[in-house]
XYZ file of C-alpha atoms in Angstrom:
661
model
C 37.541 -9.357 15.748
C 38.862 -11.025 12.597
C 41.191 -9.642 9.914
C 40.892 -11.295 6.516
C 40.368 -10.702 2.839
C 36.874 -9.701 1.797
C 34.875 -12.908 1.403
C 31.689 -13.555 -0.496
C 28.858 -13.232 2.007
C 25.232 -12.161 1.838
C 24.929 -8.476 2.629
C 22.057 -7.958 5.039
C 22.406 -4.212 5.346
C 24.738 -1.739 3.660
C 26.024 1.290 5.522
C 24.874 4.113 3.262
C 24.660 7.909 3.193
C 22.332 10.355 1.437
C 23.741 10.945 -2.027
C 22.555 14.537 -2.199
C 23.547 15.462 1.351
C 20.194 16.732 2.620
C 20.966 18.268 6.047
C 17.472 17.473 7.314
C 17.821 13.760 6.671
C 21.458 13.433 7.744
C 20.683 12.513 11.409
C 19.020 9.370 10.057
C 22.398 8.230 8.694
C 25.010 9.369 11.243
C 25.253 10.915 14.682
C 28.227 13.275 14.978
C 26.786 15.271 17.876
C 28.033 15.706 21.437
C 25.327 15.366 24.067
C 24.651 15.756 27.751
C 21.567 14.957 29.810
C 19.011 16.855 31.811
C 16.116 15.589 33.916
C 12.866 15.546 31.958
C 10.142 17.758 33.371
C 6.723 16.501 34.332
C 5.300 18.049 31.179
C 7.735 16.300 28.853
C 5.302 14.975 26.220
C 7.398 11.993 25.132
C 7.894 10.789 28.692
C 4.214 11.095 29.585
C 3.118 9.333 26.405
C 5.617 6.545 26.974
C 4.310 6.124 30.522
C 0.725 5.982 29.279
C 1.639 3.244 26.802
C 3.527 1.262 29.430
C 6.963 1.567 27.839
C 8.534 4.102 30.184
C 11.231 3.270 32.695
C 13.494 5.365 34.874
C 15.915 5.988 32.025
C 13.252 8.010 30.259
C 13.416 10.650 32.970
C 16.685 11.692 31.304
C 16.406 13.928 28.277
C 19.159 14.468 25.713
C 20.401 17.996 25.056
C 22.602 18.925 22.089
C 25.781 20.811 22.992
C 27.306 21.067 19.510
C 25.942 21.013 16.016
C 28.415 19.419 13.633
C 26.053 18.363 10.874
C 28.656 16.254 9.076
C 27.652 17.187 5.531
C 31.247 17.972 4.559
C 32.294 14.538 5.820
C 30.314 12.593 3.193
C 32.246 10.936 0.369
C 29.640 9.516 -1.976
C 27.021 6.888 -1.250
C 29.217 4.604 0.871
C 32.125 6.708 2.154
C 32.815 9.089 5.022
C 35.772 11.263 5.990
C 36.158 11.765 9.737
C 38.359 14.838 10.354
C 41.448 14.504 12.531
C 40.715 14.196 16.256
C 36.951 13.905 15.589
C 34.571 11.001 16.062
C 31.281 9.912 14.556
C 28.753 7.314 15.631
C 26.796 5.201 13.180
C 24.144 4.675 15.871
C 21.507 5.993 13.508
C 18.198 4.843 12.059
C 19.553 3.741 8.684
C 23.027 2.521 9.696
C 22.711 0.812 13.076
C 21.748 -2.858 12.882
C 18.377 -3.792 14.518
C 19.705 -7.025 15.992
C 16.604 -7.873 18.026
C 14.415 -7.970 14.898
C 16.812 -10.251 13.044
C 17.170 -12.408 16.155
C 13.398 -12.733 16.644
C 12.140 -13.244 13.095
C 14.957 -14.821 11.074
C 17.067 -17.971 11.167
C 20.299 -16.067 11.879
C 22.192 -16.562 15.125
C 24.539 -13.626 14.599
C 25.859 -11.047 12.182
C 29.276 -10.141 10.777
C 30.314 -6.489 10.527
C 32.842 -5.657 7.810
C 34.442 -2.188 7.797
C 36.905 -0.969 5.159
C 38.959 2.080 6.124
C 41.912 4.184 5.037
C 43.962 6.160 7.542
C 44.655 5.916 11.251
C 42.111 5.728 14.036
C 39.823 3.358 15.898
C 36.706 1.333 15.161
C 34.623 0.709 18.280
C 31.594 -1.630 18.245
C 28.656 -1.184 20.623
C 25.486 -3.018 21.504
C 22.408 -2.043 23.474
C 19.715 -3.928 25.311
C 15.937 -3.445 25.372
C 16.250 -0.802 28.109
C 18.617 1.313 26.022
C 21.678 0.469 28.121
C 24.773 0.812 25.890
C 27.816 -1.474 26.132
C 31.141 -1.440 24.266
C 31.787 -4.966 22.983
C 34.866 -4.683 20.743
C 37.323 -2.226 19.242
C 40.474 -2.098 17.188
C 43.082 0.381 16.058
C 43.463 0.691 12.291
C 46.163 2.165 10.039
C 46.649 2.349 6.298
C 44.169 0.611 4.003
C 42.465 -2.119 5.922
C 39.355 -4.302 6.088
C 38.287 -5.361 9.565
C 35.573 -7.853 10.461
C 33.731 -8.505 13.711
C 31.637 -11.609 14.424
C 28.735 -10.573 16.646
C 26.433 -13.302 18.025
C 22.772 -12.767 18.884
C 23.055 -13.922 22.495
C 20.897 -11.353 24.315
C 18.552 -9.592 21.932
C 15.184 -11.224 22.645
C 13.367 -8.129 23.900
C 15.362 -5.514 22.017
C 18.768 -4.075 21.258
C 20.863 -2.743 18.381
C 24.445 -3.056 17.137
C 26.518 -0.202 15.695
C 30.033 1.123 15.448
C 31.800 4.431 16.007
C 34.754 5.814 14.084
C 37.449 7.831 15.923
C 40.089 9.618 13.871
C 43.652 10.064 15.085
C 46.037 12.863 14.170
C 44.986 12.534 10.508
C 41.555 12.033 8.927
C 40.084 8.532 8.997
C 38.214 7.514 5.832
C 35.395 4.975 5.836
C 35.508 3.375 2.387
C 32.443 1.224 2.990
C 30.860 -0.989 5.625
C 28.354 -3.823 5.562
C 26.398 -6.000 7.953
C 26.738 -9.566 6.629
C 25.177 -12.936 7.250
C 27.590 -15.443 8.816
C 29.373 -17.588 6.228
C 27.451 -20.744 7.189
C 24.030 -19.026 7.063
C 21.598 -19.445 4.190
C 18.212 -17.810 3.594
C 14.947 -19.717 3.562
C 14.448 -18.593 -0.045
C 16.366 -16.466 -2.542
C 13.363 -14.410 -3.560
C 12.983 -11.234 -5.570
C 10.101 -8.775 -5.672
C 7.704 -6.895 -7.891
C 7.089 -3.298 -6.807
C 3.519 -2.071 -7.284
C 2.746 1.654 -7.157
C -0.777 3.045 -7.439
C -0.843 6.605 -8.755
C -3.502 9.265 -9.276
C -2.395 12.506 -10.957
C 0.936 12.651 -9.132
C 3.253 12.301 -12.102
C 6.051 14.497 -10.731
C 6.246 12.598 -7.436
C 5.893 9.189 -9.049
C 8.492 9.618 -11.813
C 11.065 10.852 -9.278
C 10.314 7.795 -7.133
C 10.767 5.474 -10.113
C 14.059 7.106 -11.069
C 15.355 6.840 -7.479
C 14.622 3.113 -7.460
C 16.138 2.562 -10.882
C 19.379 4.440 -10.281
C 20.297 2.347 -7.214
C 21.904 -0.729 -8.727
C 21.705 -2.873 -5.573
C 18.041 -2.080 -4.999
C 17.222 -2.674 -8.663
C 18.933 -6.075 -8.575
C 16.387 -7.351 -6.023
C 13.420 -6.433 -8.241
C 11.832 -8.287 -11.149
C 9.427 -5.582 -12.244
C 8.032 -2.217 -11.215
C 4.315 -1.899 -11.922
C 2.624 1.490 -11.972
C -1.161 1.299 -11.868
C -2.255 4.679 -13.226
C -5.801 5.582 -12.177
C -5.643 9.291 -12.954
C -6.743 11.620 -15.720
C -3.178 12.969 -16.091
C -1.307 10.064 -17.683
C 2.046 9.363 -16.061
C 3.502 8.322 -19.409
C 2.991 11.906 -20.587
C 4.892 13.364 -17.616
C 8.167 15.127 -18.414
C 10.090 12.849 -16.033
C 8.783 9.555 -17.385
C 11.496 8.957 -19.985
C 14.286 9.251 -17.387
C 12.408 6.955 -15.005
C 11.855 4.348 -17.695
C 15.509 4.441 -18.719
C 16.711 4.094 -15.116
C 14.625 0.966 -14.578
C 16.234 -0.683 -17.602
C 13.236 -2.588 -18.973
C 11.632 -3.410 -15.634
C 8.893 -0.739 -15.777
C 5.307 -1.580 -16.739
C 2.448 0.951 -16.692
C -1.161 -0.209 -16.420
C -4.010 2.268 -16.898
C -7.412 1.705 -15.308
C -10.326 3.664 -13.814
C -9.995 5.053 -10.305
C -10.845 2.294 -7.836
C -8.900 3.772 -4.941
C -5.790 2.396 -3.284
C -7.268 -1.053 -2.791
C -8.248 -1.245 -6.471
C -4.801 -0.169 -7.600
C -2.898 -2.417 -5.225
C -5.172 -5.377 -5.980
C -4.396 -4.927 -9.670
C -0.703 -5.069 -8.807
C -1.284 -8.186 -6.711
C -3.248 -9.832 -9.515
C -0.577 -9.081 -12.115
C 2.155 -10.374 -9.786
C 0.289 -13.627 -9.205
C -0.255 -14.117 -12.918
C 3.368 -13.385 -13.827
C 4.628 -16.022 -11.396
C 8.179 -14.633 -11.338
C 8.380 -12.936 -7.914
C 8.485 -14.254 -4.380
C 7.105 -10.947 -3.066
C 5.140 -7.871 -3.988
C 6.163 -4.523 -2.471
C 3.369 -1.958 -2.270
C 4.418 1.711 -2.414
C 2.470 4.958 -2.362
C 3.076 7.241 -5.328
C 3.718 10.428 -3.315
C 6.774 9.231 -1.419
C 10.532 9.565 -1.536
C 12.410 6.380 -0.737
C 15.782 5.373 0.600
C 16.317 2.710 -2.118
C 18.352 0.547 0.266
C 15.033 -0.031 2.057
C 13.773 -2.203 -0.799
C 16.857 -4.421 -0.739
C 16.727 -4.706 3.064
C 13.043 -5.669 3.069
C 13.607 -8.405 0.481
C 16.716 -9.724 2.261
C 14.974 -9.747 5.653
C 11.985 -11.580 4.158
C 14.298 -14.161 2.571
C 15.836 -14.955 5.972
C 12.529 -14.977 7.902
C 11.794 -18.365 9.444
C 8.412 -18.394 7.674
C 6.754 -16.085 5.114
C 6.265 -12.690 6.752
C 4.835 -9.310 5.760
C 7.690 -6.797 6.068
C 6.720 -3.145 6.377
C 8.755 0.030 6.180
C 8.361 3.062 8.419
C 6.996 6.445 7.363
C 9.189 9.520 7.715
C 7.946 13.086 7.196
C 8.715 14.327 3.679
C 8.785 17.979 4.759
C 10.582 17.455 8.077
C 12.822 14.595 7.141
C 14.324 13.629 10.471
C 10.867 12.979 11.969
C 9.426 9.462 12.182
C 5.624 9.259 12.019
C 5.311 6.115 14.135
C 7.654 3.270 15.053
C 5.020 0.620 15.743
C 1.271 0.641 15.160
C -1.621 -1.541 16.150
C -5.324 -1.823 16.882
C -6.948 -0.870 20.179
C -9.537 -3.603 20.241
C -12.344 -2.161 22.344
C -12.998 1.001 20.306
C -11.426 -0.787 17.294
C -9.200 2.037 16.158
C -5.660 2.114 14.820
C -2.843 4.087 16.338
C 0.802 4.077 17.440
C 2.122 1.876 20.244
C 5.079 4.219 20.611
C 5.627 7.977 20.863
C 4.761 9.406 17.476
C 6.592 12.009 15.382
C 9.918 11.234 16.983
C 12.659 13.603 15.787
C 16.019 11.903 15.256
C 17.655 15.322 14.915
C 16.745 16.081 18.530
C 17.309 12.617 19.976
C 19.058 9.929 17.966
C 19.349 6.261 18.786
C 21.985 6.679 21.520
C 19.814 9.242 23.304
C 16.397 7.530 23.056
C 16.029 4.481 25.319
C 12.553 3.426 24.150
C 13.807 2.960 20.559
C 15.939 0.029 21.717
C 12.964 -2.147 22.601
C 11.574 -4.487 19.944
C 7.941 -3.726 19.158
C 5.642 -6.205 17.450
C 2.863 -4.683 15.365
C -0.645 -5.491 14.191
C -0.171 -3.948 10.749
C 2.020 -1.703 8.613
C 0.797 1.055 6.312
C 0.849 0.420 2.601
C 3.094 3.429 2.018
C 5.668 0.581 1.964
C 4.800 -3.039 2.609
C 6.310 -6.295 1.318
C 3.836 -9.187 1.069
C 4.874 -12.736 0.162
C 3.078 -14.025 -2.932
C 2.301 -17.162 -0.933
C 0.140 -14.997 1.346
C -1.724 -13.597 -1.681
C -2.358 -17.164 -2.839
C -3.717 -18.226 0.530
C -5.781 -15.289 1.812
C -6.560 -13.342 -1.353
C -6.145 -9.716 -2.353
C -7.177 -6.456 -0.714
C -10.579 -5.857 0.816
C -12.572 -3.840 -1.786
C -12.978 -0.686 0.313
C -11.592 2.092 -1.939
C -9.363 3.744 0.703
C -8.738 3.465 4.463
C -8.311 0.305 6.542
C -7.282 -1.900 3.600
C -3.719 -2.237 4.935
C -4.698 -2.867 8.551
C -7.407 -5.353 7.589
C -4.995 -7.286 5.379
C -2.442 -7.767 8.157
C -5.171 -8.856 10.580
C -6.425 -11.350 7.997
C -2.879 -12.592 7.374
C -2.224 -13.027 11.090
C -5.366 -15.133 11.412
C -3.863 -17.378 8.721
C -0.539 -17.585 10.578
C 1.466 -14.820 8.856
C 2.940 -12.044 10.996
C 3.705 -8.432 10.085
C 7.034 -6.827 11.024
C 7.776 -3.091 10.836
C 11.491 -3.255 10.056
C 13.751 -0.481 11.400
C 16.063 0.859 8.720
C 13.509 0.460 5.917
C 11.462 3.583 5.262
C 9.947 6.120 2.902
C 9.378 9.848 3.285
C 5.667 10.601 2.947
C 3.576 13.741 3.368
C 2.652 13.456 7.051
C -0.740 13.849 8.700
C 0.308 17.048 10.499
C -1.490 19.278 7.985
C -4.341 16.882 7.319
C -7.648 16.071 8.954
C -9.415 13.692 6.625
C -12.006 12.772 9.260
C -14.019 15.860 8.222
C -13.861 15.825 4.416
C -15.252 13.306 1.907
C -12.973 10.624 3.356
C -15.079 10.518 6.550
C -17.430 8.081 4.808
C -14.613 5.642 4.085
C -13.112 6.002 7.554
C -16.434 5.084 9.172
C -17.616 2.404 6.737
C -14.310 0.587 6.435
C -13.634 0.686 10.170
C -16.999 -0.941 10.826
C -16.420 -3.571 8.139
C -12.951 -4.374 9.505
C -14.388 -4.673 13.017
C -17.078 -7.069 11.835
C -14.360 -9.171 10.207
C -11.774 -9.138 12.985
C -12.983 -7.775 16.322
C -12.636 -10.476 19.005
C -15.048 -8.681 21.345
C -18.749 -9.294 21.858
C -20.775 -6.915 19.667
C -17.597 -5.104 18.732
C -16.764 -3.918 22.250
C -17.103 -0.144 22.670
C -17.044 0.622 18.952
C -20.671 1.725 18.966
C -20.010 4.074 21.887
C -16.953 5.534 20.158
C -18.980 6.124 16.994
C -21.861 7.637 18.957
C -19.480 10.004 20.762
C -17.870 11.036 17.458
C -21.267 11.789 15.937
C -22.322 13.882 18.913
C -19.067 15.871 18.827
C -19.542 16.577 15.130
C -23.156 17.614 15.691
C -22.160 19.995 18.479
C -19.507 21.540 16.224
C -22.182 21.991 13.520
C -20.329 19.654 11.152
C -23.508 18.097 9.807
C -21.901 16.968 6.537
C -19.496 14.685 8.377
C -22.349 13.156 10.375
C -24.367 12.641 7.188
C -21.443 10.744 5.646
C -21.004 8.619 8.757
C -24.715 7.755 8.745
C -24.505 6.826 5.078
C -21.528 4.605 5.931
C -23.566 2.577 8.416
C -26.441 2.234 5.958
C -23.974 0.988 3.363
C -22.713 -1.708 5.746
C -26.312 -2.914 6.155
C -26.423 -3.515 2.381
C -24.022 -6.413 2.840
C -20.512 -7.371 1.701
C -21.162 -8.305 -1.912
C -21.968 -4.766 -2.997
C -18.526 -3.476 -1.958
C -17.013 -4.178 -5.377
C -19.662 -2.238 -7.283
C -19.699 0.476 -4.617
C -16.044 1.295 -5.404
C -17.007 2.517 -8.852
C -19.286 5.433 -7.958
C -19.188 5.919 -4.187
C -16.693 8.801 -4.313
C -18.815 11.073 -6.569
C -21.906 10.243 -4.490
C -20.169 11.209 -1.250
C -18.921 14.440 -2.764
C -22.366 15.213 -4.162
C -23.789 14.853 -0.669
C -21.664 17.822 0.368
C -23.652 20.215 -1.834
C -26.449 20.054 0.749
C -24.298 21.418 3.588
C -22.795 24.884 4.001
C -19.803 23.643 6.036
C -18.760 21.269 3.241
C -17.693 24.229 1.075
C -14.106 25.379 1.646
C -13.714 29.173 1.484
C -10.247 29.744 0.024
C -10.288 33.369 -1.090
C -9.391 36.020 1.475
C -11.956 38.296 -0.160
C -14.724 35.812 0.661
C -13.744 35.368 4.316
C -15.034 37.844 6.925
C -12.356 39.543 9.004
C -12.734 40.452 12.665
C -11.294 43.196 14.895
C -8.320 42.016 16.928
C -10.232 42.319 20.211
C -12.821 39.831 18.921
C -10.412 37.086 17.852
C -11.310 34.246 20.138
C -9.474 31.384 21.847
C -5.900 32.079 20.824
C -3.800 29.195 22.101
C -0.619 30.426 23.755
C 0.130 27.740 26.289
C -1.112 24.480 27.673
C -4.354 23.270 26.120
C -7.150 22.899 28.648
C -8.843 19.493 28.459
C -12.403 20.818 28.644
C -15.187 19.997 31.111
C -14.865 16.836 33.199
C -16.860 14.755 35.622
C -20.193 16.153 36.764
C -19.341 19.455 35.088
C -19.089 17.642 31.768
C -22.490 15.987 32.242
C -24.087 19.357 32.940
C -22.280 20.984 30.039
C -23.213 18.289 27.498
C -26.847 18.361 28.601
C -27.026 22.155 28.330
C -25.361 22.236 24.930
C -27.523 19.423 23.576
C -30.652 21.314 24.685
C -29.376 24.569 23.181
C -28.388 23.015 19.848
C -31.650 21.089 19.606
C -34.231 23.639 20.734
C -32.860 27.172 21.131
C -33.252 29.332 18.057
C -29.877 30.610 16.746
C -29.254 34.346 16.541
C -27.421 36.423 13.950
C -26.399 33.562 11.686
C -26.212 35.624 8.498
C -22.528 36.227 9.278
C -19.946 34.322 11.345
C -19.445 35.527 14.919
C -15.765 34.561 15.040
C -12.982 32.868 13.114
C -11.217 30.050 14.984
C -7.829 28.708 13.985
C -7.756 24.930 13.497
C -5.896 24.320 16.756
C -8.371 26.497 18.670
C -11.525 24.908 17.262
C -11.781 22.274 19.968
C -15.002 20.325 20.079
C -15.976 21.752 23.478
C -15.441 25.366 22.381
C -17.079 25.494 18.951
C -20.556 24.645 20.365
C -20.617 27.993 22.182
C -21.211 29.738 18.832
C -24.226 29.881 16.550
C -22.164 30.780 13.483
C -18.395 30.425 13.201
C -15.581 30.134 10.658
C -13.032 27.366 11.248
C -9.699 27.109 9.413
C -8.924 23.658 8.017
C -5.892 21.619 9.148
C -3.601 22.576 6.272
C -4.480 26.267 6.480
C -5.657 26.491 2.863
C -9.162 27.720 3.641
C -11.981 27.908 6.172
C -15.421 26.366 6.564
C -18.518 28.165 7.824
C -20.473 26.299 10.500
C -24.033 27.448 11.321
C -26.273 25.987 14.009
C -29.442 24.275 12.748
C -31.711 22.941 15.555
C -34.073 21.045 13.239
C -31.207 19.245 11.497
C -29.514 18.619 14.845
C -32.621 16.881 16.240
C -33.066 14.680 13.181
C -29.412 13.683 12.987
C -29.163 13.004 16.711
C -32.132 10.613 16.455
C -30.524 8.894 13.450
C -27.188 8.647 15.269
C -28.702 6.816 18.223
C -30.854 4.585 16.010
C -28.078 3.565 13.587
C -25.409 2.889 16.198
C -27.792 0.764 18.243
C -28.957 -1.022 15.082
C -25.586 -2.452 14.068
C -24.812 -3.315 17.689
C -28.080 -5.228 17.868
C -27.422 -6.949 14.522
C -23.724 -7.561 15.194
C -23.804 -11.355 15.122
C -25.834 -11.428 11.894
C -23.644 -8.868 10.135
C -20.440 -10.500 11.377
C -21.459 -13.837 9.878
C -22.402 -12.194 6.565
C -19.079 -10.429 6.179
C -16.859 -13.228 7.467
C -18.446 -15.861 5.256
C -18.200 -13.573 2.213
C -14.577 -12.529 2.824
C -12.848 -15.318 0.831
C -15.041 -14.609 -2.190
C -14.871 -10.797 -2.236
C -11.075 -10.801 -1.839
C -10.414 -13.619 -4.317
C -8.432 -13.136 -7.497
C -11.445 -14.282 -9.510
C -13.786 -11.656 -8.079
C -11.160 -8.913 -8.328
C -10.447 -9.876 -11.949
C -14.114 -9.270 -12.766
C -14.100 -5.876 -11.040
C -10.905 -4.932 -12.872
C -12.234 -6.162 -16.228
C -9.403 -8.701 -16.323
C -11.313 -11.984 -16.597
């Protein structure tokens, strides 16, 4: 521990608090709770998932239980300060305020960090570290009185596999005030570059969300200082410049805001326009991609830029996604690709709630996780990477972010999901975009990405995964989804060079396809939905979900259902036989009906599914034929797409598509 006057040092991470004191988000900033432990039961979902992903150890059999609920709102004193009441303590072992030492140790040139804490009053500052197994150790502490600035030099000597640093504040007989605290680079450390960033936001008719986001960025002076420009690529019919909040957003950004209007070319079209403009401007070291429907902790922007500056080599730096409507929940901590079925997903337990189990109580959070990609809800990309590997894949929506990180890694550029940098985004809890018009883009873009990056012969088990998905959708009488997935495969056969022109009109064509299918129409009005006597409401889930038929029983069941759906004439299909809630409409239960209503994921309406043997037979034949066709042609298609990739992602080609030649 060192006492000295505040010296000029590079701030890596500021200790900050939510300015508006949202009680839901507060556990992300501080941890004032008292906890005990209980043994986790066999059905503890987090423990079982961690075991399945190979990250569980014996410490995970303990589960944290809250004993008190001091939410700490009254303790906040502005953006940087905190008042700890007499005889109370608070831990800064939280998502936004602990220091992710293992990430800085692994990816940057730093060999340590300096913690500087300014306080007023009497009490103690205690510094802790953890290892990759979540074992916590006290490493330093000091008593403080009066107005004082205390510094701790903390070397990175044992953080290879994981571990965090943080400090606790313990008040004495009087309140202890935290004036501010910072995690600093050592005095002799210097970044690889002193870069700044351009933020690029693609928006489509979300003016209220987007203007609030712009104002939040602009009103944080430290975040704003790391930015050269903020680009908004407006692809909607409701112009953001006409939104009531635009004037305040523009004023907050103090001349840095630029709005570009263009036709709707999806996320990849909007982000590629931002990339192109950033390359042409030549003023920024990085571009930061942000979704328009997010709330941001502005400190995240400054942290991402600072981390990237200290990285040993240019690195994509991603931020995490928190749930906008349940703010203490983290969507996923680390994500990657499962190569054999070629599908994305979390490496870690998903939807972790920091309000239930903060950093001190969650051992798996202390391990460092390397990722395959980071979502473009927040992602910093070095301009050097844009120069070398090009812009986004022209695929409208879905898989553009994952494909880009895979392409960058092949060129030697890693992606890091940085703890402590995050946005709040509408989560996927109330969404199921695998059954609406987006199913086409899910299927087509996944297949294209696999052709470009799968290391497995003929794409591994991708064809089997797609075949199984088609059969499930056919058995649930979701013929529209299968039709879109078939159209996706046919589109891949047309080759890579049509992807740019396909962006222009593919969305209306996919939506038009839905007019041919009853289940594509969402019934929103209660007056239009049939209602059923209570005794006939089926499959109400009240406990553990049964997994469905298995083993030989599954083989018999699938054969019987396939025969029934293909050849047995349906009965009484003029009206639905039941109405299943979304969570009850499991793929092995819906096939038992000939006509059924199913509520959608967000609960805003229901779709009517009716069995059609003739359509089932035709689509089943097409499913088998198409999935075998691309498997058979895999080598040919792979060569087509891989050889075309540099051209279709180049700035020149994108400039033509964006009418910016």
